[in-house]
Structure formats: C-alpha cells, structure tokens
mmCIF file of C-alpha atoms in Angstrom:
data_model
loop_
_atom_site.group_PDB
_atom_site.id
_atom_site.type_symbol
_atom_site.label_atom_id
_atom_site.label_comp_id
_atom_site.label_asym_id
_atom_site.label_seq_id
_atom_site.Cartn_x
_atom_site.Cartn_y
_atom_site.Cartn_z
ATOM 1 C CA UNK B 1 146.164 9.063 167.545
ATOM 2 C CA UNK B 2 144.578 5.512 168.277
ATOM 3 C CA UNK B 3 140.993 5.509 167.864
ATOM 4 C CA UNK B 4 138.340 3.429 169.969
ATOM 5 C CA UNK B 5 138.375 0.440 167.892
ATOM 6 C CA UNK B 6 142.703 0.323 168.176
ATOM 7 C CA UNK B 7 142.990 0.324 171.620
ATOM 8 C CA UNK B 8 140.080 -1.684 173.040
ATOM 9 C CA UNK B 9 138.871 -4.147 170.405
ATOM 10 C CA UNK B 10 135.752 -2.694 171.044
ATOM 11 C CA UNK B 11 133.304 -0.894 168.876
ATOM 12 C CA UNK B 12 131.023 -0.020 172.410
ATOM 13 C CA UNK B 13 132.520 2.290 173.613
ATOM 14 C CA UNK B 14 131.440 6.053 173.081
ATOM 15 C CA UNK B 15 134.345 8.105 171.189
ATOM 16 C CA UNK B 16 135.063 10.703 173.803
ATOM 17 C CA UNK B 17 135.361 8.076 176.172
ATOM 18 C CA UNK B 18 137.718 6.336 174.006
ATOM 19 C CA UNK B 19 139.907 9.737 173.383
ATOM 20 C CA UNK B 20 139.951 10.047 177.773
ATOM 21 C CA UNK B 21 141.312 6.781 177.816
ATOM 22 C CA UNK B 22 144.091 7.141 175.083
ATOM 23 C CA UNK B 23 145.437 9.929 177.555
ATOM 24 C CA UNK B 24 144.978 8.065 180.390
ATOM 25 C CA UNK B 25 146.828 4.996 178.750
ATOM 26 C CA UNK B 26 149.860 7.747 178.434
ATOM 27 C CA UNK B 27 149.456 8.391 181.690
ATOM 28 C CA UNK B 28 149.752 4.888 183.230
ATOM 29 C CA UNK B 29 152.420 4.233 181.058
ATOM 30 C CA UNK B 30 154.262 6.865 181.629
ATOM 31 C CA UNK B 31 153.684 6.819 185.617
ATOM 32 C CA UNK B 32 154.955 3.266 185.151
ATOM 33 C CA UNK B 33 158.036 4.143 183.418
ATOM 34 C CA UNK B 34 159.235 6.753 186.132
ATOM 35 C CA UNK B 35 158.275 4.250 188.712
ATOM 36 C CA UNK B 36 160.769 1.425 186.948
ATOM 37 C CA UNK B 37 162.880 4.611 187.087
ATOM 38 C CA UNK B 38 163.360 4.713 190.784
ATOM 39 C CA UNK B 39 165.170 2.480 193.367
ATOM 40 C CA UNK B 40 163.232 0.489 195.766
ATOM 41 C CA UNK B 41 166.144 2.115 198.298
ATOM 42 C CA UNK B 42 164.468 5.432 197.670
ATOM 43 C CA UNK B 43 160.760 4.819 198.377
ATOM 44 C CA UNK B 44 161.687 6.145 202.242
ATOM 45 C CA UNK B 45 162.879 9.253 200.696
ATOM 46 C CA UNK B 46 160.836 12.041 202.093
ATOM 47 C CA UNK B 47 161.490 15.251 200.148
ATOM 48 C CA UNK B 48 158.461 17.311 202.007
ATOM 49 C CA UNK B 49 158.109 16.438 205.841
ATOM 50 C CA UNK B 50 154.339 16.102 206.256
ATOM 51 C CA UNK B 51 153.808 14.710 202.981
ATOM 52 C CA UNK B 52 154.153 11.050 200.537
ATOM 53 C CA UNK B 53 157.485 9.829 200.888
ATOM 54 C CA UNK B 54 158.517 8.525 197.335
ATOM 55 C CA UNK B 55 157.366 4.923 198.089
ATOM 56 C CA UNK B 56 154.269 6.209 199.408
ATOM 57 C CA UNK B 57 153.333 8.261 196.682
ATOM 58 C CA UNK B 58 153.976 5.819 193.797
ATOM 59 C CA UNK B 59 151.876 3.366 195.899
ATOM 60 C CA UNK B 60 148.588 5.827 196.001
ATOM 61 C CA UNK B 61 149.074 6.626 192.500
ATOM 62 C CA UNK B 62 149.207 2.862 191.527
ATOM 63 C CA UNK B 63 145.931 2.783 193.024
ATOM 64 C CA UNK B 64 144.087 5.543 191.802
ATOM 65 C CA UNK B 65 142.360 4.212 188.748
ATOM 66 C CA UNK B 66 140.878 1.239 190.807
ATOM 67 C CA UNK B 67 139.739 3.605 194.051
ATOM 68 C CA UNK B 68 138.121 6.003 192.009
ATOM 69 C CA UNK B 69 136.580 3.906 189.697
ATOM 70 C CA UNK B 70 135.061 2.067 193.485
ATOM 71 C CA UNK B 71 134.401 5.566 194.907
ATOM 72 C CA UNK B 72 132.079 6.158 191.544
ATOM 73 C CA UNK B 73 130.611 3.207 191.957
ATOM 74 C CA UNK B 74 129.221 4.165 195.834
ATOM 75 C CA UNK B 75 131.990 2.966 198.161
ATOM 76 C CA UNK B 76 131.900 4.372 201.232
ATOM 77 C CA UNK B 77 134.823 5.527 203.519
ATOM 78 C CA UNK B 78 135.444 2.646 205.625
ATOM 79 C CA UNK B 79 135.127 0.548 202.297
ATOM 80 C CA UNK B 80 137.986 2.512 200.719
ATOM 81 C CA UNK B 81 139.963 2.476 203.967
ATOM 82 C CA UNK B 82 140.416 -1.411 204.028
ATOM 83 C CA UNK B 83 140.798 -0.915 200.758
ATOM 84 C CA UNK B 84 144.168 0.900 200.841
ATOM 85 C CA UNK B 85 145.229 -0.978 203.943
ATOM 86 C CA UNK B 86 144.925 -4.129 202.197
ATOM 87 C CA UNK B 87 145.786 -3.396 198.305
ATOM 88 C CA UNK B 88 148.814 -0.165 198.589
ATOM 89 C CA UNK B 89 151.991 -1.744 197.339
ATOM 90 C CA UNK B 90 155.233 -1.966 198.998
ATOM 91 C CA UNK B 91 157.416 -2.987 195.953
ATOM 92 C CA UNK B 92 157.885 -1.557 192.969
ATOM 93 C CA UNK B 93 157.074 -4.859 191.131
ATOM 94 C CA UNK B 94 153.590 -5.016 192.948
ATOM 95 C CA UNK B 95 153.106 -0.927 192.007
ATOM 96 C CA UNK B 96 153.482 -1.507 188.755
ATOM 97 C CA UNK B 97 150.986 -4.114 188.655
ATOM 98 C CA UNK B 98 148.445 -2.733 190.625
ATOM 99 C CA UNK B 99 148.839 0.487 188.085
ATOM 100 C CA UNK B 100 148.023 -1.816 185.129
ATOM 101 C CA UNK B 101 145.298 -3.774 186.788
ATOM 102 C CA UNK B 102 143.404 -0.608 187.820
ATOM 103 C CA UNK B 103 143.830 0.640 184.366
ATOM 104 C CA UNK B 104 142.171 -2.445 182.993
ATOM 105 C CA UNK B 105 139.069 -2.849 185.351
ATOM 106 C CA UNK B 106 138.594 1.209 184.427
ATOM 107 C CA UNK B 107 138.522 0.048 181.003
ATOM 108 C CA UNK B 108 136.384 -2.719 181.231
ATOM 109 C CA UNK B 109 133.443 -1.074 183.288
ATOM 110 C CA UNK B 110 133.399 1.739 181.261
ATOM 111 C CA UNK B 111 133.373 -0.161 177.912
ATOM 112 C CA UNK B 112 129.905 -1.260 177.922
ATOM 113 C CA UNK B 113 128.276 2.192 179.161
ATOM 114 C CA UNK B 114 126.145 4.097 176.800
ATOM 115 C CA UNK B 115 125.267 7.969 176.987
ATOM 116 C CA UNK B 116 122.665 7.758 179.389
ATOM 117 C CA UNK B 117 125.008 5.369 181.869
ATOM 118 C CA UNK B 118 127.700 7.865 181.396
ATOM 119 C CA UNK B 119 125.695 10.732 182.429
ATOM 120 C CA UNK B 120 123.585 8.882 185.600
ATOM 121 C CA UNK B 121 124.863 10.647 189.002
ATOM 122 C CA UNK B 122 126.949 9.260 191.424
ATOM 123 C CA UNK B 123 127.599 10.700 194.955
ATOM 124 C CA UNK B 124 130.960 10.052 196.760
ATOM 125 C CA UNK B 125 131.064 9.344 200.363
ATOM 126 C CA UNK B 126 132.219 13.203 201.082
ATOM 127 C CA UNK B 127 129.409 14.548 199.032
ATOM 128 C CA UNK B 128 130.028 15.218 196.116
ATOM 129 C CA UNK B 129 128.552 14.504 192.969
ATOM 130 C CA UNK B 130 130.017 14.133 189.664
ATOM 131 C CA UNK B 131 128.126 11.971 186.608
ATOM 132 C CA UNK B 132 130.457 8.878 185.223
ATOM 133 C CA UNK B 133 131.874 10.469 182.705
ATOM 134 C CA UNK B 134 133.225 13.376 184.834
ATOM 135 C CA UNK B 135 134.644 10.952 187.820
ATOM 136 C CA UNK B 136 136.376 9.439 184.639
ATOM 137 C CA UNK B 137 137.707 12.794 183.782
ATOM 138 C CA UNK B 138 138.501 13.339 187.552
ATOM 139 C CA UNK B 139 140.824 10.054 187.422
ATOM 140 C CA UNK B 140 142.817 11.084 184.639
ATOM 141 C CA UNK B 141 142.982 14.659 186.031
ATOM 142 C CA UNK B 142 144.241 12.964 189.640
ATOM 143 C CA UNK B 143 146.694 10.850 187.617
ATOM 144 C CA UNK B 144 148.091 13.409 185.919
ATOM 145 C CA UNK B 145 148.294 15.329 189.202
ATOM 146 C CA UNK B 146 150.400 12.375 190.842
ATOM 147 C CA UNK B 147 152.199 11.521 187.988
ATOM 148 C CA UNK B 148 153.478 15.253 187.949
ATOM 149 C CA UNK B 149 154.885 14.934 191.613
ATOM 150 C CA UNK B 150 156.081 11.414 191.465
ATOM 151 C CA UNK B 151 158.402 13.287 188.341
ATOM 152 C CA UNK B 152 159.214 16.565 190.609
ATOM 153 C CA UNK B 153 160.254 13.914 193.329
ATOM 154 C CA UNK B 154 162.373 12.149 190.976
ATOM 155 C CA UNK B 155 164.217 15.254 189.663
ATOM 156 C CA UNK B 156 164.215 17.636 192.701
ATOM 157 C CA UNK B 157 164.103 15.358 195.481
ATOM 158 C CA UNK B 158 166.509 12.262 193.970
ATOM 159 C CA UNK B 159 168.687 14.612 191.959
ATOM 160 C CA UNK B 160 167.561 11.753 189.103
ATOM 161 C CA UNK B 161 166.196 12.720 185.399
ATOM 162 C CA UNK B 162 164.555 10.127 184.220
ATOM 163 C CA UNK B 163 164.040 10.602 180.642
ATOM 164 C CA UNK B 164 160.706 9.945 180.404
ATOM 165 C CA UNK B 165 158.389 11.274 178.327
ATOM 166 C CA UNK B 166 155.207 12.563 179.638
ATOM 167 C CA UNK B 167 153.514 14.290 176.998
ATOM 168 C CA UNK B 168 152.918 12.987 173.115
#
C-alpha cells in the first residue's frame, strides 16, 4: 500500500486522509479504465428507462470529485446547476479528463488541511451537514457507487466484460 508521502509528494497531509485517497485513486482509475472500455456508439444506450443512459452516467461520474468537493465548499444549487450544464462531457476523451482533473483539485485542497480544517462543518445546499473529512468519505463512497453501475451497465446492459479490475 502507498503511503502519504508516495502518492502526493507531500508530507501535509494527515494519514487517514492519505489512506481515503489511495482508494479513491483506485477508484478513478479504475472508473477510467471501464470508461476507455466502452464505445462512444454506446453512450445512448439506455439499459433502465427513467434512468443515466451509459453516456450520461460516465459523464456525472467524471464529475463527481470536482462537484462535491464545490458542494463542500458552500455552492449552492443554481451554482452546481451551471455547473453541470457547462462542464458534463460528451466524449469519452473529455470524460476521462474531467475524471482526472477532479481527482487532482480534490487532492490539492485537501493537502494542506490540518485536523481542525478537516473537522470544521460544512452545510450543503439541501441541508445537510457533514465535516470535510466525511464529504471526502461521501465522494469516494458516491464514486464507488457510480463506478459499480457504470460496470453493471457494461456487463448487463452491453453484453461487454471488461476485464477490469476494481478491487486490489
């Protein structure tokens, strides 16, 4: 397992911090690999009427570590509305790097925090309230979440395995 030092070149950041970020590090690279899995021709695929379509899907969960990291920092709904109007991807290219920018701004405002940053209170626009550290555990937690469909899509909805490993 890569410690703090390893992966960020850092020695500020606080070692459970560091470990959250290791797994989310799997997580965006994994997400990325099924997405470089899939054919742009499929993104219109809709395997659940009602719900993402492929293309749709990988293009919220390309965005998630940015929007939550700006929903933890106080953004308010119609923030995060032009948001996603004006940053959701529509190519697998621009997915994958909107997955690995989002990683890398999470990474670099949580770097610097200390204990008492980590566990300050911030309130979302829908009311709830979660300290730093637990809306960082609530982005790897929704990553994982998407990740896990974008896969089920993939296999049950494509007919497609795409040999990717999820878990270490």
């Amino acid at each position: 397992m890569l410690d703090e030092n390893e992966w960020t070149g850092a020695t500020l950041m606080q070692p459970y911090c560091a470990q959250v970020f290791h797994q989310l590090e799997l997580l965006v690279n994994s997400s990325g690999e099924l997405i470089s899995s899939i054919e742009e021709s499929d993104w219109e695929v809709r395997p659940t009427a009602g719900k993402f379509s492929v293309g749709e899907l990988i293009g919220h969960l390309a965005l998630i570590c940015e929007a939550d990291l700006r929903i933890a920092g106080g953004a308010g709904e119609s923030e995060m509305r032009a948001f996603y109007s004006g940053k959701t991807p529509h190519s697998k290219e621009q997915a994958l790097i909107e997955l690995a920018h989002g990683f890398e701004w999470l990474k670099t405002a949580y770097l610097p925090l200390d204990e008492s940053q980590l566990q300050k209170i911030h309130i979302a626009y829908w009311g709830v309230s979660y300290s730093r550290f637990e809306w960082l555990l609530e982005t790897l937690v929704h990553l994982a979440h998407h990740r896990g469909q974008l896969h089920s899509m993939i296999v049950h909805g494509l007919g497609k395995q795409p040999n990717v490993q999820l878990f270490e």
